[in-house]
Tab-separated table of C-alpha atoms and ligand atoms in Angstrom:
chain	number	residue	atom	x	y	z
A	222	MET	CA	-79.006	-40.442	43.306
A	223	GLU	CA	-78.590	-36.659	43.000
A	224	GLU	CA	-75.774	-36.692	45.633
A	225	LEU	CA	-73.811	-39.303	43.704
A	226	ARG	CA	-74.372	-37.496	40.416
A	227	ASN	CA	-72.766	-34.418	41.926
A	228	ILE	CA	-69.740	-36.351	43.081
A	229	LEU	CA	-69.291	-37.806	39.545
A	230	GLN	CA	-68.004	-34.526	38.233
A	231	HIS	CA	-66.756	-35.884	34.904
A	232	GLN	CA	-69.693	-38.182	34.187
A	233	LYS	CA	-72.615	-35.803	33.922
A	234	SER	CA	-71.660	-33.758	30.872
A	235	SER	CA	-73.151	-34.453	27.435
A	236	PRO	CA	-73.334	-38.080	26.239
A	237	ILE	CA	-69.941	-39.498	25.456
A	238	GLU	CA	-69.147	-41.265	22.307
A	239	ILE	CA	-65.691	-42.776	22.088
A	240	SER	CA	-64.030	-42.821	18.760
A	241	ILE	CA	-61.101	-45.065	17.841
A	242	LYS	CA	-59.761	-45.809	14.383
A	243	GLY	CA	-63.031	-44.798	12.768
A	244	GLN	CA	-65.183	-46.904	15.101
A	245	ARG	CA	-67.564	-45.234	17.565
A	246	ILE	CA	-68.514	-46.696	20.884
A	247	GLY	CA	-71.512	-45.510	22.866
A	248	ARG	CA	-74.554	-43.399	21.976
A	249	ASP	CA	-76.151	-44.839	18.833
A	250	ASN	CA	-73.625	-47.601	18.325
A	251	LEU	CA	-73.854	-51.217	19.434
A	252	THR	CA	-70.314	-52.528	19.764
A	253	ILE	CA	-69.389	-56.204	19.682
A	254	ILE	CA	-65.971	-57.265	20.990
A	255	ALA	CA	-65.024	-60.913	20.728
A	256	GLY	CA	-61.979	-63.137	20.956
A	257	PRO	CA	-60.136	-65.547	23.174
A	258	CYS	CA	-59.625	-65.174	26.889
A	259	THR	CA	-55.919	-65.415	26.367
A	260	ILE	CA	-53.634	-65.126	23.354
A	261	GLU	CA	-52.179	-68.569	22.763
A	262	ASN	CA	-50.121	-68.069	19.593
A	263	TYR	CA	-50.059	-65.977	16.431
A	264	PRO	CA	-51.796	-68.352	13.978
A	265	ASP	CA	-54.770	-69.057	16.293
A	266	LEU	CA	-55.262	-65.334	17.135
A	267	LYS	CA	-54.998	-64.428	13.456
A	268	GLU	CA	-57.538	-67.088	12.517
A	269	ILE	CA	-59.976	-65.867	15.142
A	270	ALA	CA	-59.523	-62.199	14.109
A	271	VAL	CA	-60.109	-63.050	10.438
A	272	GLN	CA	-63.268	-64.968	11.328
A	273	LEU	CA	-64.502	-62.015	13.360
A	274	LYS	CA	-63.729	-59.533	10.626
A	275	ALA	CA	-65.639	-61.634	8.149
A	276	ARG	CA	-68.682	-61.215	10.390
A	277	GLY	CA	-68.359	-57.439	10.383
A	278	ILE	CA	-66.827	-57.277	13.937
A	279	ALA	CA	-64.185	-54.598	14.243
A	280	LEU	CA	-62.885	-55.156	17.751
A	281	PHE	CA	-61.110	-58.258	19.055
A	282	ARG	CA	-59.907	-59.161	22.458
A	283	GLY	CA	-57.084	-61.310	23.804
A	284	GLY	CA	-55.333	-61.293	27.127
A	285	THR	CA	-51.555	-61.479	27.477
A	286	TYR	CA	-50.994	-60.576	31.140
A	287	LYS	CA	-53.521	-62.847	32.872
A	288	MET	CA	-54.726	-62.331	36.415
A	289	ARG	CA	-55.162	-65.963	37.321
A	290	THR	CA	-56.436	-66.956	40.707
A	291	SER	CA	-53.975	-69.834	40.890
A	292	PRO	CA	-50.242	-69.102	40.367
A	293	TYR	CA	-50.049	-72.535	38.782
A	294	ASP	CA	-52.347	-71.733	35.958
A	295	PHE	CA	-51.120	-70.277	32.624
A	296	GLN	CA	-50.182	-66.630	33.252
A	297	GLY	CA	-50.282	-65.386	29.648
A	298	LEU	CA	-47.565	-64.817	27.064
A	299	GLY	CA	-46.672	-61.343	28.302
A	300	MET	CA	-44.544	-59.279	25.907
A	301	GLU	CA	-44.684	-61.998	23.245
A	302	GLY	CA	-48.513	-61.746	23.377
A	303	LEU	CA	-48.276	-57.943	22.991
A	304	LYS	CA	-46.297	-58.436	19.798
A	305	ILE	CA	-48.763	-60.937	18.509
A	306	ILE	CA	-51.823	-58.784	19.227
A	307	LYS	CA	-50.184	-55.757	17.538
A	308	ARG	CA	-49.277	-57.836	14.521
A	309	VAL	CA	-52.768	-59.205	14.139
A	310	SER	CA	-54.277	-55.766	14.595
A	311	ASP	CA	-51.919	-54.298	11.972
A	312	GLU	CA	-52.588	-57.113	9.496
A	313	THR	CA	-56.405	-57.061	9.843
A	314	GLY	CA	-56.938	-53.365	10.577
A	315	MET	CA	-58.984	-54.393	13.588
A	316	ILE	CA	-59.055	-52.651	16.966
A	317	SER	CA	-57.354	-54.603	19.783
A	318	VAL	CA	-58.452	-54.953	23.348
A	319	SER	CA	-56.192	-56.457	26.077
A	320	GLU	CA	-55.977	-56.262	29.825
A	321	ILE	CA	-53.444	-54.178	31.661
A	322	VAL	CA	-52.487	-55.527	35.103
A	323	SER	CA	-49.704	-53.232	36.295
A	324	SER	CA	-48.641	-49.588	36.090
A	325	GLU	CA	-45.282	-50.725	34.888
A	326	ASP	CA	-46.826	-51.985	31.656
A	327	VAL	CA	-48.623	-48.750	30.719
A	328	LYS	CA	-46.039	-47.632	28.096
A	329	ALA	CA	-45.704	-51.012	26.380
A	330	MET	CA	-49.405	-51.766	26.484
A	331	SER	CA	-50.462	-48.343	25.226
A	332	ASN	CA	-48.059	-48.732	22.294
A	333	HIS	CA	-49.135	-52.262	21.306
A	334	VAL	CA	-52.886	-52.255	22.106
A	335	ASP	CA	-55.684	-49.916	21.079
A	336	ILE	CA	-58.045	-50.348	24.056
A	337	LEU	CA	-56.688	-51.289	27.527
A	338	GLN	CA	-58.968	-53.278	29.854
A	339	VAL	CA	-58.787	-53.035	33.615
A	340	GLY	CA	-59.898	-56.341	35.047
A	341	THR	CA	-62.225	-56.944	37.942
A	342	ARG	CA	-59.313	-57.601	40.325
A	343	ASN	CA	-57.747	-54.210	39.534
A	344	MET	CA	-60.786	-51.987	39.693
A	345	HIS	CA	-59.586	-50.713	43.079
A	346	ASN	CA	-55.957	-50.235	41.985
A	347	TYR	CA	-56.174	-46.468	42.035
A	348	ARG	CA	-52.461	-45.974	41.264
A	349	LEU	CA	-53.008	-47.938	38.022
A	350	LEU	CA	-56.210	-45.956	37.274
A	351	ASN	CA	-54.298	-42.682	37.773
A	352	HIS	CA	-51.643	-43.805	35.291
A	353	LEU	CA	-54.383	-44.642	32.829
A	354	GLY	CA	-55.766	-41.129	33.214
A	355	LYS	CA	-52.531	-39.849	31.672
A	356	ILE	CA	-52.860	-41.711	28.368
A	357	SER	CA	-55.371	-41.359	25.542
A	358	ASN	CA	-56.174	-45.003	24.752
A	359	PRO	CA	-59.796	-45.892	25.617
A	360	ILE	CA	-60.030	-47.880	28.797
A	361	ILE	CA	-62.563	-50.626	29.489
A	362	LEU	CA	-63.088	-50.559	33.282
A	363	LYS	CA	-64.601	-53.758	34.475
A	364	ARG	CA	-66.671	-53.780	37.634
A	365	GLY	CA	-65.022	-55.251	40.670
A	366	MET	CA	-66.599	-58.557	41.471
A	367	SER	CA	-67.650	-57.274	44.906
A	368	SER	CA	-68.083	-53.632	44.100
A	369	THR	CA	-71.093	-51.407	44.395
A	370	ILE	CA	-72.148	-49.314	41.432
A	371	GLN	CA	-70.906	-46.218	43.368
A	372	GLU	CA	-67.442	-47.665	43.946
A	373	TRP	CA	-67.227	-48.616	40.280
A	374	LEU	CA	-68.305	-45.174	38.986
A	375	LEU	CA	-65.887	-43.550	41.394
A	376	ALA	CA	-63.097	-45.778	40.071
A	377	ALA	CA	-63.975	-44.499	36.559
A	378	GLU	CA	-63.811	-41.009	37.926
A	379	HIS	CA	-60.122	-41.625	38.841
A	380	ILE	CA	-59.320	-42.170	35.181
A	381	LEU	CA	-61.495	-39.298	33.967
A	382	ALA	CA	-60.135	-36.833	36.501
A	383	GLY	CA	-56.599	-37.699	35.401
A	384	GLY	CA	-57.431	-36.426	31.950
A	385	ASN	CA	-58.440	-39.459	29.872
A	386	PRO	CA	-62.152	-39.010	28.913
A	387	ASN	CA	-62.297	-42.368	27.069
A	388	VAL	CA	-63.734	-44.730	29.625
A	389	ILE	CA	-66.067	-47.636	28.832
A	390	LEU	CA	-67.655	-49.426	31.772
A	391	CYS	CA	-68.088	-53.192	31.649
A	392	GLU	CA	-70.491	-55.145	33.869
A	393	ARG	CA	-68.969	-58.567	34.221
A	394	GLY	CA	-70.968	-60.159	37.014
A	395	ILE	CA	-70.693	-59.823	40.752
A	396	ARG	CA	-70.261	-62.304	43.596
A	397	THR	CA	-73.559	-63.501	45.126
A	398	TYR	CA	-74.407	-66.642	47.125
A	399	GLU	CA	-75.127	-68.458	43.852
A	400	ASN	CA	-72.340	-70.824	42.914
A	401	PHE	CA	-73.766	-72.681	39.935
A	402	THR	CA	-72.643	-69.713	37.834
A	403	ARG	CA	-69.187	-68.151	38.160
A	404	ASN	CA	-70.747	-64.798	38.946
A	405	THR	CA	-74.201	-63.319	38.779
A	406	LEU	CA	-74.816	-60.869	35.879
A	407	ASP	CA	-76.244	-57.742	37.440
A	408	ILE	CA	-78.347	-56.575	34.534
A	409	SER	CA	-79.734	-53.775	36.693
A	410	ALA	CA	-76.285	-52.155	36.418
A	411	VAL	CA	-77.168	-51.198	32.781
A	412	PRO	CA	-80.131	-48.886	33.497
A	413	LEU	CA	-78.585	-47.712	36.719
A	414	VAL	CA	-75.304	-46.653	35.063
A	415	LYS	CA	-77.262	-44.987	32.270
A	416	GLU	CA	-79.152	-42.972	34.864
A	417	LEU	CA	-76.058	-41.926	36.743
A	418	SER	CA	-73.370	-41.587	34.135
A	419	ASN	CA	-72.834	-40.742	30.500
A	420	LEU	CA	-70.151	-43.332	29.969
A	421	PRO	CA	-70.844	-46.193	27.596
A	422	ILE	CA	-71.558	-49.526	29.355
A	423	ILE	CA	-70.899	-52.910	27.830
A	424	VAL	CA	-71.721	-56.330	29.223
A	425	ASP	CA	-69.498	-59.397	29.517
A	426	PRO	CA	-71.743	-62.477	29.489
A	427	SER	CA	-68.753	-64.793	29.580
A	428	HIS	CA	-67.283	-63.968	33.039
A	429	SER	CA	-70.798	-63.163	34.301
A	430	SER	CA	-71.851	-66.813	33.904
A	431	GLY	CA	-68.791	-68.954	33.328
A	432	ARG	CA	-71.094	-71.214	31.336
A	433	ARG	CA	-71.167	-71.514	27.561
A	434	PHE	CA	-74.819	-72.384	27.249
A	435	MET	CA	-75.868	-69.107	28.943
A	436	ILE	CA	-73.909	-66.703	26.721
A	437	LYS	CA	-76.584	-66.204	24.051
A	438	SER	CA	-79.394	-65.522	26.538
A	439	LEU	CA	-77.314	-63.091	28.583
A	440	SER	CA	-76.100	-61.311	25.411
A	441	PHE	CA	-79.759	-60.754	24.360
A	442	ALA	CA	-80.737	-59.632	27.853
A	443	ALA	CA	-77.935	-57.068	27.849
A	444	ILE	CA	-78.977	-55.695	24.441
A	445	ALA	CA	-82.707	-55.562	25.434
A	446	ALA	CA	-81.649	-53.640	28.566
A	447	GLY	CA	-79.815	-51.041	26.439
A	448	ALA	CA	-76.162	-51.916	26.879
A	449	ASP	CA	-73.776	-50.150	24.505
A	450	GLY	CA	-72.110	-53.438	23.572
A	451	LEU	CA	-70.890	-56.902	24.430
A	452	ILE	CA	-67.540	-58.484	25.027
A	453	ILE	CA	-67.731	-62.189	24.423
A	454	GLU	CA	-65.025	-64.830	24.811
A	455	THR	CA	-64.858	-66.569	21.467
A	456	HIS	CA	-62.430	-69.147	20.056
A	457	SER	CA	-62.343	-71.261	16.893
A	458	ARG	CA	-61.985	-74.434	19.038
A	459	PRO	CA	-63.230	-73.434	22.509
A	460	ASP	CA	-62.684	-76.913	24.032
A	461	THR	CA	-58.975	-76.505	23.453
A	462	ALA	CA	-58.802	-72.911	24.822
A	463	ILE	CA	-56.058	-72.626	27.455
A	464	CYS	CA	-58.035	-70.267	29.548
A	465	ASP	CA	-61.790	-70.120	30.385
A	466	ALA	CA	-62.847	-72.854	27.927
A	467	SER	CA	-66.052	-73.488	29.789
A	468	GLN	CA	-67.412	-70.075	29.041
A	469	THR	CA	-65.934	-69.601	25.603
A	470	ILE	CA	-68.247	-69.941	22.559
A	471	ASP	CA	-67.467	-70.974	19.063
A	472	PHE	CA	-68.331	-69.187	15.819
A	473	PRO	CA	-71.667	-70.984	15.213
A	474	VAL	CA	-72.933	-69.691	18.579
A	475	LEU	CA	-71.544	-66.269	17.873
A	476	ASP	CA	-73.458	-66.335	14.589
A	477	GLU	CA	-76.686	-67.190	16.441
A	478	ILE	CA	-76.103	-64.126	18.679
A	479	LEU	CA	-75.337	-61.845	15.693
A	480	ALA	CA	-78.442	-63.205	13.887
A	481	GLY	CA	-80.614	-62.362	16.929
A	482	ILE	CA	-79.450	-58.812	17.344
A	483	PRO	CA	-81.563	-57.230	14.473
A	484	GLN	CA	-84.741	-58.467	16.222
A	485	LEU	CA	-83.635	-56.718	19.474
A	486	LEU	CA	-82.721	-53.419	17.878
A	487	PRO	CA	-86.220	-51.854	18.247
A	488	LEU	CA	-86.045	-52.605	22.009
A	489	TRP	CA	-82.429	-51.426	22.214
A	490	SER	CA	-83.256	-48.232	20.328
A	491	LYS	CA	-85.814	-47.289	22.954
A	492	HIS	CA	-82.889	-46.775	25.411
A	493	ARG	CA	-81.035	-44.320	23.118
B	1032	PEP	C1	-60.965	-61.034	31.071
B	1032	PEP	O1	-61.800	-60.374	30.478
B	1032	PEP	O2	-60.104	-61.687	30.475
B	1032	PEP	C2	-61.014	-61.099	32.503
B	1032	PEP	C3	-60.031	-61.658	33.214
B	1032	PEP	O3	-62.117	-60.599	33.034
B	1032	PEP	P1	-62.495	-60.203	34.525
B	1032	PEP	O4	-61.409	-59.259	34.979
B	1032	PEP	O5	-63.791	-59.584	34.404
B	1032	PEP	O6	-62.472	-61.428	35.362
B	1033	MN	MN1	-61.477	-65.056	30.628
């Protein structure tokens, strides 16, 4: 433990709180990010964002460059999606989150999106991480699906060492022998990261499970374990979602999660 702490030169200073457009992430703030896996069109993203805002949620997600396992699946709207997410963010005043998949998109993405996400498949793309160290947008760094905690924290170090201190870690499930779920949520990552690093850590119950019926339980587990937030795939009509429908929840389920949070806050607070 101590040895790794010493290698993580940028992660052992005082607790980090990331501030963006008046919202604070980490420390005493529980951050909820929700929205579709992929941006499908302007009206649907706007409708989702408005619904989220009405629930007091300030951050919304939506992918536009998608890292799909099959080249025959929908690959995202690309630049058109970037324009849509920026428009919705400008119109609602909400903070946008979208995945960056390539170094060549850094300029366009950092101009159109508030928080850039590095997906599980790119956690080891050090050239991309180095580029993200040169910008100031907060970066959500997802854990590689087969990565150890040490590899993940060192990947974060690549961004931090480059000069961008605004890194948020995201546990999104790892590969195990279990195949009923898409991945296995490694809830132990939450206390472990808190012990080793000062970076905020959020949990993605959607990609962790791949199963809609599990999202509420995993969200509650993450909060009870002390996570700094959740990122949840949410859609007004999840059955019609182009991407990741089976793990995407609707607003009534999101409401159940939001309603449960106050009961968990005494537990969550013990980790602060
Ligand atoms: C996503 O959040 O849209 C995504 C693709 O996640 P992951 O990289 O964790 O699979
Ligand atoms: Mn998805």
